[in-house]
């Protein structure tokens, strides 16, 4: 079916859903490809294979580790071309990192930005193994004039009329910090959907920065103005606003929905008596220092107990989620549960939706209706 552009709608601009407009077939197709974390899987410190959320803009490329090459070029003294064997021969590090899509929460917004319709489940935690990016940058020798590193994936597509390879940049100072070029996830080669054979991992940053199927790193002397940097992933309030870039992950707590679900509505059923409320909390700005829990839809809040931070704390960076728990005694009736994370910088979760046109970084407190029977 051809749209007004004569190309089946491939150059349609981004849009907001009309009042009362349900999820469209296009959004359903995206949701079927890009799945979330089943919330009961919040029970695992490290998300088991296949349960980590997935977000792929175009197609998963056909890739083979045997002939994969990573080029490091642009403003460097010695351009490099590395194969997987060369990368594996360098000292490896493993980091436990919680990854979250910047669009998490989008489908709950009013009006709804029409795109991948996440509710709250676009998150997962993995142990990523690879080479610190700074090792490769040191080996190549970054020129003083370089301001950003541009990362290119092997996937190709068209988005709002712009044909492109998936590309994102980081300022050189960020790239030379805590960033990994990873070839393993949870001790095994990356699965195809998570970037096989090579991806970037940028602890603390929303998912769009973690370029998968990484084939090129180019040092440039001006801020990168590619689509995924200058058009997408910006906080805008109207279509003409140049906006601010989306960067680090805002705090969020999620609760494992207690009891058992109704098949269609996923409303929860619990029995009267003690119920352990538990979940995970994370922030890309610093350690989560507090989680508050409500069982009366935000009328009152009480402190949950935080377990020690997970993963490797050696660099003091809060890269993985923390487990939390709180006791509750369920009484017959309907209750709305929620949890609210606060981090060491004082950032916390809003109680009313933080709307923007792309539906990014919507860390509104999760609401879980529960029927106690
Ligand atoms: N090359 C490439 N890298 C990419 C993407 C992509 O479409 N292509 N999607 C990005 C987005 S928006 C997210 S949220 C994360 C998702 O990573 P995951 O699928 O491993 O969870 O990958 C990022 N890296
Ligand atoms: Mo994303």
mmCIF file of C-alpha atoms and ligand atoms in Angstrom:
data_model
loop_
_atom_site.group_PDB
_atom_site.id
_atom_site.type_symbol
_atom_site.label_atom_id
_atom_site.label_comp_id
_atom_site.label_asym_id
_atom_site.label_seq_id
_atom_site.Cartn_x
_atom_site.Cartn_y
_atom_site.Cartn_z
ATOM 1 C CA UNK A 1 0.000 0.000 0.000
ATOM 2 C CA UNK A 2 1.449 3.300 -1.049
ATOM 3 C CA UNK A 3 1.242 6.263 1.262
ATOM 4 C CA UNK A 4 1.122 9.929 0.206
ATOM 5 C CA UNK A 5 4.871 9.785 -0.551
ATOM 6 C CA UNK A 6 4.321 7.024 -3.155
ATOM 7 C CA UNK A 7 6.829 4.790 -1.374
ATOM 8 C CA UNK A 8 4.517 2.866 0.936
ATOM 9 C CA UNK A 9 4.968 5.409 3.663
ATOM 10 C CA UNK A 10 8.738 5.053 4.095
ATOM 11 C CA UNK A 11 9.323 8.768 4.461
ATOM 12 C CA UNK A 12 6.528 9.456 6.909
ATOM 13 C CA UNK A 13 7.506 11.853 9.708
ATOM 14 C CA UNK A 14 7.200 10.868 13.348
ATOM 15 C CA UNK A 15 3.726 11.460 14.762
ATOM 16 C CA UNK A 16 1.623 11.409 17.904
ATOM 17 C CA UNK A 17 -1.386 9.101 18.218
ATOM 18 C CA UNK A 18 -4.757 10.857 17.950
ATOM 19 C CA UNK A 19 -6.792 11.029 21.177
ATOM 20 C CA UNK A 20 -8.167 7.523 21.846
ATOM 21 C CA UNK A 21 -6.213 5.957 18.916
ATOM 22 C CA UNK A 22 -5.196 2.389 19.778
ATOM 23 C CA UNK A 23 -1.893 0.682 18.956
ATOM 24 C CA UNK A 24 -1.526 0.537 15.141
ATOM 25 C CA UNK A 25 -0.492 -2.516 13.058
ATOM 26 C CA UNK A 26 2.921 -0.824 12.514
ATOM 27 C CA UNK A 27 3.452 -0.554 16.263
ATOM 28 C CA UNK A 28 2.290 -4.156 16.734
ATOM 29 C CA UNK A 29 4.839 -5.322 14.122
ATOM 30 C CA UNK A 30 7.616 -3.520 16.025
ATOM 31 C CA UNK A 31 6.421 -4.912 19.350
ATOM 32 C CA UNK A 32 6.452 -8.465 17.969
ATOM 33 C CA UNK A 33 10.090 -8.081 16.799
ATOM 34 C CA UNK A 34 11.380 -6.141 19.778
ATOM 35 C CA UNK A 35 10.401 -7.954 22.932
ATOM 36 C CA UNK A 36 10.723 -6.863 26.541
ATOM 37 C CA UNK A 37 11.830 -8.565 29.760
ATOM 38 C CA UNK A 38 8.988 -10.638 31.244
ATOM 39 C CA UNK A 39 8.729 -8.818 34.590
ATOM 40 C CA UNK A 40 8.972 -12.046 36.625
ATOM 41 C CA UNK A 41 12.524 -12.320 35.190
ATOM 42 C CA UNK A 42 13.480 -9.391 37.446
ATOM 43 C CA UNK A 43 14.137 -12.205 39.943
ATOM 44 C CA UNK A 44 17.496 -13.005 38.284
ATOM 45 C CA UNK A 45 20.639 -10.978 39.045
ATOM 46 C CA UNK A 46 21.772 -11.607 35.465
ATOM 47 C CA UNK A 47 19.000 -11.896 32.895
ATOM 48 C CA UNK A 48 18.972 -15.428 31.387
ATOM 49 C CA UNK A 49 19.566 -15.734 27.620
ATOM 50 C CA UNK A 50 16.488 -14.849 25.585
ATOM 51 C CA UNK A 51 14.774 -12.898 28.394
ATOM 52 C CA UNK A 52 16.846 -9.699 27.998
ATOM 53 C CA UNK A 53 14.889 -7.054 26.074
ATOM 54 C CA UNK A 54 15.737 -6.577 22.390
ATOM 55 C CA UNK A 55 15.566 -3.449 20.233
ATOM 56 C CA UNK A 56 16.627 -3.590 16.572
ATOM 57 C CA UNK A 57 15.830 -0.620 14.301
ATOM 58 C CA UNK A 58 16.326 -2.441 10.964
ATOM 59 C CA UNK A 59 17.264 -6.123 10.312
ATOM 60 C CA UNK A 60 19.661 -8.298 12.288
ATOM 61 C CA UNK A 61 22.625 -8.422 9.860
ATOM 62 C CA UNK A 62 24.048 -11.666 8.510
ATOM 63 C CA UNK A 63 27.421 -11.662 10.295
ATOM 64 C CA UNK A 64 30.297 -14.078 10.661
ATOM 65 C CA UNK A 65 32.984 -13.740 13.329
ATOM 66 C CA UNK A 66 35.554 -15.275 10.945
ATOM 67 C CA UNK A 67 35.649 -12.363 8.527
ATOM 68 C CA UNK A 68 34.487 -9.556 10.846
ATOM 69 C CA UNK A 69 36.707 -6.465 10.886
ATOM 70 C CA UNK A 70 36.580 -3.447 13.181
ATOM 71 C CA UNK A 71 38.123 -0.304 11.663
ATOM 72 C CA UNK A 72 39.410 2.505 13.895
ATOM 73 C CA UNK A 73 40.077 5.526 11.685
ATOM 74 C CA UNK A 74 39.560 9.262 11.124
ATOM 75 C CA UNK A 75 41.617 11.592 13.330
ATOM 76 C CA UNK A 76 44.082 8.978 14.617
ATOM 77 C CA UNK A 77 47.838 8.610 14.125
ATOM 78 C CA UNK A 78 47.624 4.899 13.230
ATOM 79 C CA UNK A 79 44.390 3.614 11.696
ATOM 80 C CA UNK A 80 43.636 0.060 12.855
ATOM 81 C CA UNK A 81 41.815 -2.878 11.332
ATOM 82 C CA UNK A 82 41.153 -5.537 13.951
ATOM 83 C CA UNK A 83 39.710 -9.011 13.565
ATOM 84 C CA UNK A 84 38.078 -10.945 16.414
ATOM 85 C CA UNK A 85 41.284 -12.883 17.147
ATOM 86 C CA UNK A 86 43.188 -9.606 17.597
ATOM 87 C CA UNK A 87 40.508 -8.258 19.953
ATOM 88 C CA UNK A 88 40.419 -11.488 21.964
ATOM 89 C CA UNK A 89 44.224 -11.390 22.375
ATOM 90 C CA UNK A 90 43.973 -8.080 24.278
ATOM 91 C CA UNK A 91 43.339 -8.037 28.054
ATOM 92 C CA UNK A 92 39.633 -8.664 28.626
ATOM 93 C CA UNK A 93 37.317 -7.101 31.205
ATOM 94 C CA UNK A 94 33.837 -8.178 32.244
ATOM 95 C CA UNK A 95 31.243 -5.671 33.443
ATOM 96 C CA UNK A 96 27.751 -6.313 34.794
ATOM 97 C CA UNK A 97 25.563 -3.683 33.133
ATOM 98 C CA UNK A 98 21.842 -2.924 33.210
ATOM 99 C CA UNK A 99 20.674 -1.794 29.786
ATOM 100 C CA UNK A 100 17.420 0.087 29.246
ATOM 101 C CA UNK A 101 15.860 1.458 26.060
ATOM 102 C CA UNK A 102 15.362 5.236 26.092
ATOM 103 C CA UNK A 103 11.827 4.596 24.804
ATOM 104 C CA UNK A 104 10.867 2.469 27.813
ATOM 105 C CA UNK A 105 7.460 3.653 29.090
ATOM 106 C CA UNK A 106 6.511 5.299 25.768
ATOM 107 C CA UNK A 107 3.210 3.462 25.217
ATOM 108 C CA UNK A 108 1.918 4.712 28.577
ATOM 109 C CA UNK A 109 2.201 8.361 27.516
ATOM 110 C CA UNK A 110 -0.708 10.609 26.580
ATOM 111 C CA UNK A 111 -0.552 11.608 23.777
ATOM 112 C CA UNK A 112 1.364 8.494 22.665
ATOM 113 C CA UNK A 113 4.374 8.991 20.351
ATOM 114 C CA UNK A 114 3.890 6.380 17.592
ATOM 115 C CA UNK A 115 6.996 4.154 17.711
ATOM 116 C CA UNK A 116 8.133 0.983 19.502
ATOM 117 C CA UNK A 117 5.319 0.768 22.101
ATOM 118 C CA UNK A 118 7.127 -0.208 25.287
ATOM 119 C CA UNK A 119 5.237 -0.353 28.569
ATOM 120 C CA UNK A 120 7.935 -0.664 31.295
ATOM 121 C CA UNK A 121 9.781 -3.857 30.323
ATOM 122 C CA UNK A 122 12.599 -2.614 28.015
ATOM 123 C CA UNK A 123 15.405 -3.573 30.401
ATOM 124 C CA UNK A 124 17.869 -6.367 31.138
ATOM 125 C CA UNK A 125 21.184 -7.033 32.874
ATOM 126 C CA UNK A 126 24.130 -8.940 31.408
ATOM 127 C CA UNK A 127 27.777 -9.643 32.073
ATOM 128 C CA UNK A 128 29.547 -8.152 29.059
ATOM 129 C CA UNK A 129 33.126 -9.192 28.220
ATOM 130 C CA UNK A 130 35.428 -7.358 25.857
ATOM 131 C CA UNK A 131 38.205 -4.839 25.437
ATOM 132 C CA UNK A 132 38.058 -1.387 27.055
ATOM 133 C CA UNK A 133 37.565 1.077 24.189
ATOM 134 C CA UNK A 134 40.344 3.239 25.646
ATOM 135 C CA UNK A 135 42.864 0.459 24.881
ATOM 136 C CA UNK A 136 41.966 0.657 21.179
ATOM 137 C CA UNK A 137 41.971 4.476 21.198
ATOM 138 C CA UNK A 138 45.413 4.488 22.842
ATOM 139 C CA UNK A 139 46.736 2.029 20.282
ATOM 140 C CA UNK A 140 45.405 4.164 17.404
ATOM 141 C CA UNK A 141 46.542 7.455 19.023
ATOM 142 C CA UNK A 142 43.718 9.986 19.003
ATOM 143 C CA UNK A 143 44.622 13.400 17.500
ATOM 144 C CA UNK A 144 44.170 16.475 19.695
ATOM 145 C CA UNK A 145 41.600 17.845 17.232
ATOM 146 C CA UNK A 146 39.196 14.926 17.687
ATOM 147 C CA UNK A 147 36.029 15.811 19.616
ATOM 148 C CA UNK A 148 33.828 12.752 19.070
ATOM 149 C CA UNK A 149 34.063 9.080 18.157
ATOM 150 C CA UNK A 150 31.388 7.882 15.713
ATOM 151 C CA UNK A 151 30.359 4.219 15.978
ATOM 152 C CA UNK A 152 28.930 2.441 12.907
ATOM 153 C CA UNK A 153 26.873 -0.741 12.954
ATOM 154 C CA UNK A 154 26.576 -3.172 10.033
ATOM 155 C CA UNK A 155 22.794 -2.809 9.896
ATOM 156 C CA UNK A 156 21.221 -0.593 7.257
ATOM 157 C CA UNK A 157 17.752 0.856 6.824
ATOM 158 C CA UNK A 158 15.633 3.902 6.203
ATOM 159 C CA UNK A 159 13.976 5.969 8.884
ATOM 160 C CA UNK A 160 11.652 8.898 8.276
ATOM 161 C CA UNK A 161 12.986 9.070 4.703
ATOM 162 C CA UNK A 162 16.693 8.975 5.657
ATOM 163 C CA UNK A 163 18.614 5.927 4.395
ATOM 164 C CA UNK A 164 21.430 5.114 6.784
ATOM 165 C CA UNK A 165 23.724 2.726 8.597
ATOM 166 C CA UNK A 166 22.930 2.734 12.335
ATOM 167 C CA UNK A 167 25.411 5.292 13.732
ATOM 168 C CA UNK A 168 25.870 7.030 17.070
ATOM 169 C CA UNK A 169 28.660 9.108 18.585
ATOM 170 C CA UNK A 170 30.159 9.785 21.998
ATOM 171 C CA UNK A 171 32.350 12.716 23.078
ATOM 172 C CA UNK A 172 36.015 11.604 23.158
ATOM 173 C CA UNK A 173 36.143 12.050 26.959
ATOM 174 C CA UNK A 174 33.205 9.641 27.378
ATOM 175 C CA UNK A 175 34.610 7.175 24.816
ATOM 176 C CA UNK A 176 37.945 7.106 26.670
ATOM 177 C CA UNK A 177 36.174 6.397 29.975
ATOM 178 C CA UNK A 178 34.138 3.368 31.024
ATOM 179 C CA UNK A 179 33.199 1.886 27.611
ATOM 180 C CA UNK A 180 33.634 -1.662 26.315
ATOM 181 C CA UNK A 181 33.923 -3.193 22.874
ATOM 182 C CA UNK A 182 32.206 -6.458 23.840
ATOM 183 C CA UNK A 183 32.323 -9.846 22.109
ATOM 184 C CA UNK A 184 30.686 -11.944 24.851
ATOM 185 C CA UNK A 185 27.429 -11.784 26.806
ATOM 186 C CA UNK A 186 27.130 -13.907 29.938
ATOM 187 C CA UNK A 187 30.273 -15.853 28.986
ATOM 188 C CA UNK A 188 29.151 -16.839 25.467
ATOM 189 C CA UNK A 189 29.496 -15.150 22.039
ATOM 190 C CA UNK A 190 26.925 -12.376 21.578
ATOM 191 C CA UNK A 191 23.580 -13.721 20.328
ATOM 192 C CA UNK A 192 22.701 -12.406 16.819
ATOM 193 C CA UNK A 193 20.019 -10.025 18.137
ATOM 194 C CA UNK A 194 22.399 -8.516 20.729
ATOM 195 C CA UNK A 195 25.111 -7.564 18.206
ATOM 196 C CA UNK A 196 27.065 -10.664 17.150
ATOM 197 C CA UNK A 197 29.987 -10.614 16.879
ATOM 198 C CA UNK A 198 30.808 -7.180 18.380
ATOM 199 C CA UNK A 199 29.017 -4.331 20.136
ATOM 200 C CA UNK A 200 29.646 -1.234 22.174
ATOM 201 C CA UNK A 201 28.633 -1.204 25.874
ATOM 202 C CA UNK A 202 28.386 2.225 27.514
ATOM 203 C CA UNK A 203 27.513 1.622 31.193
ATOM 204 C CA UNK A 204 24.935 4.067 32.530
ATOM 205 C CA UNK A 205 23.725 5.268 29.109
ATOM 206 C CA UNK A 206 20.383 4.476 27.510
ATOM 207 C CA UNK A 207 20.410 1.661 24.951
ATOM 208 C CA UNK A 208 20.777 3.726 21.759
ATOM 209 C CA UNK A 209 24.458 4.411 22.595
ATOM 210 C CA UNK A 210 25.379 0.697 22.771
ATOM 211 C CA UNK A 211 25.957 0.237 19.008
ATOM 212 C CA UNK A 212 25.529 -3.391 17.945
ATOM 213 C CA UNK A 213 27.222 -5.195 15.000
ATOM 214 C CA UNK A 214 30.030 -2.666 15.479
ATOM 215 C CA UNK A 215 32.217 -2.396 12.366
ATOM 216 C CA UNK A 216 33.714 1.094 12.549
ATOM 217 C CA UNK A 217 34.966 3.730 14.987
ATOM 218 C CA UNK A 218 35.790 7.085 13.368
ATOM 219 C CA UNK A 219 37.309 10.026 15.243
ATOM 220 C CA UNK A 220 35.889 13.339 13.978
ATOM 221 C CA UNK A 221 36.574 17.037 14.606
ATOM 222 C CA UNK A 222 32.944 18.245 14.920
ATOM 223 C CA UNK A 223 29.851 16.974 16.750
ATOM 224 C CA UNK A 224 28.285 14.158 14.701
ATOM 225 C CA UNK A 225 25.026 15.204 13.047
ATOM 226 C CA UNK A 226 23.761 11.817 11.806
ATOM 227 C CA UNK A 227 20.081 10.858 12.111
ATOM 228 C CA UNK A 228 20.305 8.834 15.348
ATOM 229 C CA UNK A 229 22.202 11.720 16.994
ATOM 230 C CA UNK A 230 20.715 14.945 15.643
ATOM 231 C CA UNK A 231 17.155 13.894 14.700
ATOM 232 C CA UNK A 232 16.276 10.864 16.862
ATOM 233 C CA UNK A 233 16.994 10.484 20.585
ATOM 234 C CA UNK A 234 16.476 14.128 21.534
ATOM 235 C CA UNK A 235 14.168 15.578 24.148
ATOM 236 C CA UNK A 236 11.810 17.828 22.137
ATOM 237 C CA UNK A 237 8.487 19.347 23.008
ATOM 238 C CA UNK A 238 7.479 20.261 19.464
ATOM 239 C CA UNK A 239 8.637 19.060 16.035
ATOM 240 C CA UNK A 240 10.824 22.136 15.262
ATOM 241 C CA UNK A 241 12.599 22.226 18.607
ATOM 242 C CA UNK A 242 16.311 21.199 18.142
ATOM 243 C CA UNK A 243 16.020 19.566 21.571
ATOM 244 C CA UNK A 244 18.550 18.175 24.014
ATOM 245 C CA UNK A 245 20.357 14.843 23.535
ATOM 246 C CA UNK A 246 19.209 11.750 25.431
ATOM 247 C CA UNK A 247 22.205 10.405 27.383
ATOM 248 C CA UNK A 248 22.206 8.633 30.766
ATOM 249 C CA UNK A 249 19.529 6.426 32.311
ATOM 250 C CA UNK A 250 17.202 8.129 34.779
ATOM 251 C CA UNK A 251 16.395 6.195 37.973
ATOM 252 C CA UNK A 252 13.695 3.543 37.857
ATOM 253 C CA UNK A 253 12.467 0.780 40.163
ATOM 254 C CA UNK A 254 10.384 -2.112 38.911
ATOM 255 C CA UNK A 255 8.472 -4.616 41.027
ATOM 256 C CA UNK A 256 8.009 -8.293 40.196
ATOM 257 C CA UNK A 257 4.222 -8.376 39.888
ATOM 258 C CA UNK A 258 3.169 -10.467 42.931
ATOM 259 C CA UNK A 259 0.734 -13.388 42.963
ATOM 260 C CA UNK A 260 -0.565 -14.754 39.658
ATOM 261 C CA UNK A 261 -1.925 -12.989 36.558
ATOM 262 C CA UNK A 262 -5.174 -12.906 34.648
ATOM 263 C CA UNK A 263 -4.327 -14.061 31.100
ATOM 264 C CA UNK A 264 -5.798 -11.108 29.170
ATOM 265 C CA UNK A 265 -5.548 -8.114 31.495
ATOM 266 C CA UNK A 266 -2.459 -9.331 33.394
ATOM 267 C CA UNK A 267 -4.144 -7.960 36.526
ATOM 268 C CA UNK A 268 -2.694 -9.723 39.590
ATOM 269 C CA UNK A 269 -4.403 -11.963 42.101
ATOM 270 C CA UNK A 270 -2.949 -12.501 45.605
ATOM 271 C CA UNK A 271 -4.260 -14.305 48.702
ATOM 272 C CA UNK A 272 -4.774 -12.427 51.993
ATOM 273 C CA UNK A 273 -1.728 -12.519 54.275
ATOM 274 C CA UNK A 274 2.016 -11.856 53.980
ATOM 275 C CA UNK A 275 3.331 -11.091 50.468
ATOM 276 C CA UNK A 276 6.977 -10.276 49.762
ATOM 277 C CA UNK A 277 7.224 -7.303 47.400
ATOM 278 C CA UNK A 278 10.534 -7.271 45.536
ATOM 279 C CA UNK A 279 12.207 -6.016 42.411
ATOM 280 C CA UNK A 280 15.180 -4.161 40.973
ATOM 281 C CA UNK A 281 16.208 -0.512 40.843
ATOM 282 C CA UNK A 282 18.860 1.272 38.778
ATOM 283 C CA UNK A 283 20.128 4.660 37.629
ATOM 284 C CA UNK A 284 22.792 5.731 35.145
ATOM 285 C CA UNK A 285 23.723 8.761 37.249
ATOM 286 C CA UNK A 286 24.878 7.026 40.412
ATOM 287 C CA UNK A 287 24.031 4.265 42.849
ATOM 288 C CA UNK A 288 20.383 3.843 43.831
ATOM 289 C CA UNK A 289 20.285 4.860 47.497
ATOM 290 C CA UNK A 290 16.610 4.425 48.252
ATOM 291 C CA UNK A 291 13.462 2.657 47.068
ATOM 292 C CA UNK A 292 10.026 3.647 48.416
ATOM 293 C CA UNK A 293 7.051 1.327 48.063
ATOM 294 C CA UNK A 294 3.343 2.142 47.966
ATOM 295 C CA UNK A 295 0.410 -0.282 48.281
ATOM 296 C CA UNK A 296 -2.291 2.429 48.131
ATOM 297 C CA UNK A 297 -1.580 4.049 44.738
ATOM 298 C CA UNK A 298 0.825 6.647 46.116
ATOM 299 C CA UNK A 299 -1.189 7.876 49.105
ATOM 300 C CA UNK A 300 1.537 6.588 51.470
ATOM 301 C CA UNK A 301 5.094 5.349 50.929
ATOM 302 C CA UNK A 302 7.482 3.240 53.005
ATOM 303 C CA UNK A 303 11.171 2.350 52.694
ATOM 304 C CA UNK A 304 12.129 -0.911 51.010
ATOM 305 C CA UNK A 305 15.318 -2.748 52.021
ATOM 306 C CA UNK A 306 18.100 -2.467 49.424
ATOM 307 C CA UNK A 307 20.475 -5.404 48.926
ATOM 308 C CA UNK A 308 24.161 -4.639 48.271
ATOM 309 C CA UNK A 309 24.924 -3.337 44.771
ATOM 310 C CA UNK A 310 25.501 -6.065 42.257
ATOM 311 C CA UNK A 311 28.468 -6.705 40.007
ATOM 312 C CA UNK A 312 31.895 -5.110 40.000
ATOM 313 C CA UNK A 313 31.910 -1.943 42.119
ATOM 314 C CA UNK A 314 35.668 -1.384 41.612
ATOM 315 C CA UNK A 315 35.255 1.809 39.611
ATOM 316 C CA UNK A 316 32.481 3.124 41.833
ATOM 317 C CA UNK A 317 30.088 3.210 38.885
ATOM 318 C CA UNK A 318 26.507 2.059 39.359
ATOM 319 C CA UNK A 319 26.244 -0.005 36.206
ATOM 320 C CA UNK A 320 23.925 -2.821 37.335
ATOM 321 C CA UNK A 321 20.576 -2.844 39.082
ATOM 322 C CA UNK A 322 20.090 -3.458 42.832
ATOM 323 C CA UNK A 323 17.648 -5.921 44.311
ATOM 324 C CA UNK A 324 15.132 -4.509 46.834
ATOM 325 C CA UNK A 325 12.387 -6.028 48.942
ATOM 326 C CA UNK A 326 9.595 -4.962 51.306
ATOM 327 C CA UNK A 327 7.092 -6.992 53.330
ATOM 328 C CA UNK A 328 3.348 -6.464 52.785
ATOM 329 C CA UNK A 329 0.280 -7.969 54.405
ATOM 330 C CA UNK A 330 -2.439 -8.168 51.779
ATOM 331 C CA UNK A 331 -6.027 -7.593 52.898
ATOM 332 C CA UNK A 332 -9.061 -8.452 50.753
ATOM 333 C CA UNK A 333 -9.839 -5.761 48.181
ATOM 334 C CA UNK A 334 -8.119 -4.032 45.287
ATOM 335 C CA UNK A 335 -4.728 -2.350 45.775
ATOM 336 C CA UNK A 336 -2.419 -0.427 43.456
ATOM 337 C CA UNK A 337 1.253 -1.145 44.130
ATOM 338 C CA UNK A 338 4.275 0.848 43.035
ATOM 339 C CA UNK A 339 7.959 1.453 43.768
ATOM 340 C CA UNK A 340 10.036 4.603 43.401
ATOM 341 C CA UNK A 341 13.838 4.756 43.119
ATOM 342 C CA UNK A 342 16.090 7.644 44.187
ATOM 343 C CA UNK A 343 19.810 7.763 43.376
ATOM 344 C CA UNK A 344 22.868 9.280 45.054
ATOM 345 C CA UNK A 345 22.517 12.470 42.980
ATOM 346 C CA UNK A 346 18.999 13.010 44.380
ATOM 347 C CA UNK A 347 17.303 12.167 41.071
ATOM 348 C CA UNK A 348 14.038 10.303 41.573
ATOM 349 C CA UNK A 349 11.011 9.091 39.617
ATOM 350 C CA UNK A 350 8.199 11.489 38.774
ATOM 351 C CA UNK A 351 4.623 10.870 39.914
ATOM 352 C CA UNK A 352 3.182 12.485 36.783
ATOM 353 C CA UNK A 353 4.337 11.638 33.248
ATOM 354 C CA UNK A 354 7.458 13.474 31.968
ATOM 355 C CA UNK A 355 6.206 13.900 28.384
ATOM 356 C CA UNK A 356 8.322 14.654 25.307
ATOM 357 C CA UNK A 357 7.661 14.067 21.570
ATOM 358 C CA UNK A 358 9.865 10.994 21.236
ATOM 359 C CA UNK A 359 8.590 9.498 24.476
ATOM 360 C CA UNK A 360 12.123 9.190 25.885
ATOM 361 C CA UNK A 361 13.239 8.567 29.471
ATOM 362 C CA UNK A 362 9.673 8.234 30.769
ATOM 363 C CA UNK A 363 10.469 6.915 34.245
ATOM 364 C CA UNK A 364 7.001 7.472 35.692
ATOM 365 C CA UNK A 365 6.395 5.195 38.711
ATOM 366 C CA UNK A 366 5.030 1.743 37.670
ATOM 367 C CA UNK A 367 1.419 0.978 38.747
ATOM 368 C CA UNK A 368 0.435 -2.629 39.512
ATOM 369 C CA UNK A 369 -3.268 -3.219 40.283
ATOM 370 C CA UNK A 370 -3.667 -6.268 42.544
ATOM 371 C CA UNK A 371 -6.881 -8.057 43.554
ATOM 372 C CA UNK A 372 -6.635 -9.759 46.940
ATOM 373 C CA UNK A 373 -9.191 -12.581 47.061
HETATM 374 N N1 LIG B 1 23.633 -1.252 15.193
HETATM 375 C C1 LIG B 1 22.596 -1.043 16.023
HETATM 376 N N2 LIG B 1 22.858 -0.862 17.326
HETATM 377 C C2 LIG B 1 21.832 -0.655 18.195
HETATM 378 C C3 LIG B 1 20.496 -0.598 17.756
HETATM 379 C C4 LIG B 1 20.255 -0.809 16.371
HETATM 380 O O1 LIG B 1 19.101 -0.813 15.897
HETATM 381 N N3 LIG B 1 21.326 -1.017 15.541
HETATM 382 N N4 LIG B 1 19.497 -0.330 18.656
HETATM 383 C C5 LIG B 1 19.916 0.421 19.826
HETATM 384 C C6 LIG B 1 18.869 0.570 20.823
HETATM 385 S S1 LIG B 1 17.719 1.767 20.530
HETATM 386 C C7 LIG B 1 18.855 -0.149 21.987
HETATM 387 S S2 LIG B 1 17.696 0.145 23.175
HETATM 388 C C8 LIG B 1 19.863 -1.196 22.229
HETATM 389 C C9 LIG B 1 19.208 -2.516 22.542
HETATM 390 O O2 LIG B 1 20.170 -3.478 22.858
HETATM 391 P P1 LIG B 1 19.720 -4.994 23.063
HETATM 392 O O3 LIG B 1 18.831 -5.366 21.903
HETATM 393 O O4 LIG B 1 20.970 -5.789 23.137
HETATM 394 O O5 LIG B 1 18.944 -5.048 24.360
HETATM 395 O O6 LIG B 1 20.729 -1.398 21.130
HETATM 396 C C10 LIG B 1 21.131 -0.209 20.478
HETATM 397 N N5 LIG B 1 22.148 -0.498 19.496
HETATM 398 MO MO1 LIG B 2 16.375 1.932 22.431
#
